[in-house]
PDB file of C-alpha atoms in Angstrom:
ATOM      1  CA  MET A   1       0.000   0.000   0.000  1.00  0.00           C
ATOM      2  CA  SER A   2       1.312   3.417  -0.879  1.00  0.00           C
ATOM      3  CA  TRP A   3       1.991   6.141   1.659  1.00  0.00           C
ATOM      4  CA  ARG A   4      -0.652   8.295   0.006  1.00  0.00           C
ATOM      5  CA  ARG A   5      -3.430   5.767   0.635  1.00  0.00           C
ATOM      6  CA  SER A   6      -2.220   5.129   4.169  1.00  0.00           C
ATOM      7  CA  LEU A   7      -2.233   8.831   4.965  1.00  0.00           C
ATOM      8  CA  VAL A   8      -5.706   9.299   3.475  1.00  0.00           C
ATOM      9  CA  ALA A   9      -6.944   6.479   5.718  1.00  0.00           C
ATOM     10  CA  ALA A  10      -5.161   8.133   8.655  1.00  0.00           C
ATOM     11  CA  LEU A  11      -6.804  11.463   7.839  1.00  0.00           C
ATOM     12  CA  VAL A  12     -10.243   9.858   7.871  1.00  0.00           C
ATOM     13  CA  TYR A  13      -9.497   7.995  11.120  1.00  0.00           C
ATOM     14  CA  ALA A  14      -8.095  11.076  12.857  1.00  0.00           C
ATOM     15  CA  THR A  15     -11.078  13.176  11.775  1.00  0.00           C
ATOM     16  CA  ILE A  16     -13.576  10.625  13.078  1.00  0.00           C
ATOM     17  CA  MET A  17     -11.757  10.121  16.384  1.00  0.00           C
ATOM     18  CA  THR A  18     -11.298  13.861  16.972  1.00  0.00           C
ATOM     19  CA  GLY A  19     -14.953  14.490  16.181  1.00  0.00           C
ATOM     20  CA  TRP A  20     -15.941  11.757  18.596  1.00  0.00           C
ATOM     21  CA  ARG A  21     -13.801  13.332  21.336  1.00  0.00           C
ATOM     22  CA  MET A  22     -15.352  16.736  20.646  1.00  0.00           C
ATOM     23  CA  MET A  23     -18.842  15.307  21.112  1.00  0.00           C
ATOM     24  CA  ASP A  24     -17.951  13.324  24.264  1.00  0.00           C
ATOM     25  CA  ASP A  25     -16.102  15.899  26.337  1.00  0.00           C
ATOM     26  CA  ASP A  26     -15.064  19.545  26.285  1.00  0.00           C
ATOM     27  CA  PRO A  27     -11.286  19.945  26.713  1.00  0.00           C
ATOM     28  CA  VAL A  28      -9.353  22.932  25.462  1.00  0.00           C
ATOM     29  CA  ARG A  29      -8.925  23.332  21.705  1.00  0.00           C
ATOM     30  CA  GLY A  30      -5.175  22.658  21.843  1.00  0.00           C
ATOM     31  CA  SER A  31      -5.769  19.117  22.980  1.00  0.00           C
ATOM     32  CA  TYR A  32      -7.919  18.521  19.885  1.00  0.00           C
ATOM     33  CA  VAL A  33      -5.065  19.612  17.637  1.00  0.00           C
ATOM     34  CA  LEU A  34      -2.550  17.494  19.524  1.00  0.00           C
ATOM     35  CA  GLY A  35      -4.884  14.500  19.555  1.00  0.00           C
ATOM     36  CA  PHE A  36      -5.549  14.842  15.822  1.00  0.00           C
ATOM     37  CA  ALA A  37      -1.819  14.974  15.088  1.00  0.00           C
ATOM     38  CA  ILE A  38      -1.128  11.915  17.225  1.00  0.00           C
ATOM     39  CA  TYR A  39      -4.006   9.926  15.705  1.00  0.00           C
ATOM     40  CA  PHE A  40      -2.893  10.912  12.205  1.00  0.00           C
ATOM     41  CA  VAL A  41       0.788  10.054  12.579  1.00  0.00           C
ATOM     42  CA  VAL A  42       0.456   6.883  14.641  1.00  0.00           C
ATOM     43  CA  PHE A  43      -2.423   5.409  12.648  1.00  0.00           C
ATOM     44  CA  GLY A  44      -0.839   6.388   9.320  1.00  0.00           C
ATOM     45  CA  VAL A  45       2.502   4.754  10.040  1.00  0.00           C
ATOM     46  CA  LEU A  46       1.102   1.643  11.739  1.00  0.00           C
ATOM     47  CA  PHE A  47      -1.564   1.141   9.066  1.00  0.00           C
ATOM     48  CA  HIS A  48       1.055   1.432   6.314  1.00  0.00           C
ATOM     49  CA  LEU A  49       3.384  -1.052   8.014  1.00  0.00           C
ATOM     50  CA  LEU A  50       0.582  -3.507   8.782  1.00  0.00           C
ATOM     51  CA  MET A  51      -0.853  -3.472   5.260  1.00  0.00           C
ATOM     52  CA  ASN A  52       2.568  -3.949   3.659  1.00  0.00           C
ATOM     53  CA  TRP A  53       3.386  -6.767   6.075  1.00  0.00           C
ATOM     54  CA  LEU A  54       0.097  -8.526   5.292  1.00  0.00           C
ATOM     55  CA  ASP A  55       0.679  -8.022   1.568  1.00  0.00           C
ATOM     56  CA  SER A  56       4.154  -9.556   1.771  1.00  0.00           C
ATOM     57  CA  ARG A  57       2.764 -12.562   3.680  1.00  0.00           C
ATOM     58  CA  LYS A  58       0.049 -12.996   1.063  1.00  0.00           C
ATOM     59  CA  ARG A  59       2.608 -12.904  -1.748  1.00  0.00           C
ATOM     60  CA  ALA A  60       4.827 -15.413   0.076  1.00  0.00           C
ATOM     61  CA  ASP A  61       1.889 -17.805   0.466  1.00  0.00           C
ATOM     62  CA  LEU A  62       1.119 -17.604  -3.247  1.00  0.00           C
ATOM     63  CA  GLU A  63       4.665 -18.520  -4.281  1.00  0.00           C
TER      64      GLU A  63
END
């Protein structure tokens, strides 16, 4: 999976999770920005690594 697709998925995930936090509680706005950045970076990198690892396992099983 390309980095572009992983980061688009991370953008969607971070938006949903930040929106959910905004509806659940009322912290200061800075924590929303920090939370969004953390969700985006962590999910983007881990999702990219996981999808590429699963893809390599799938290719190895087919050979």
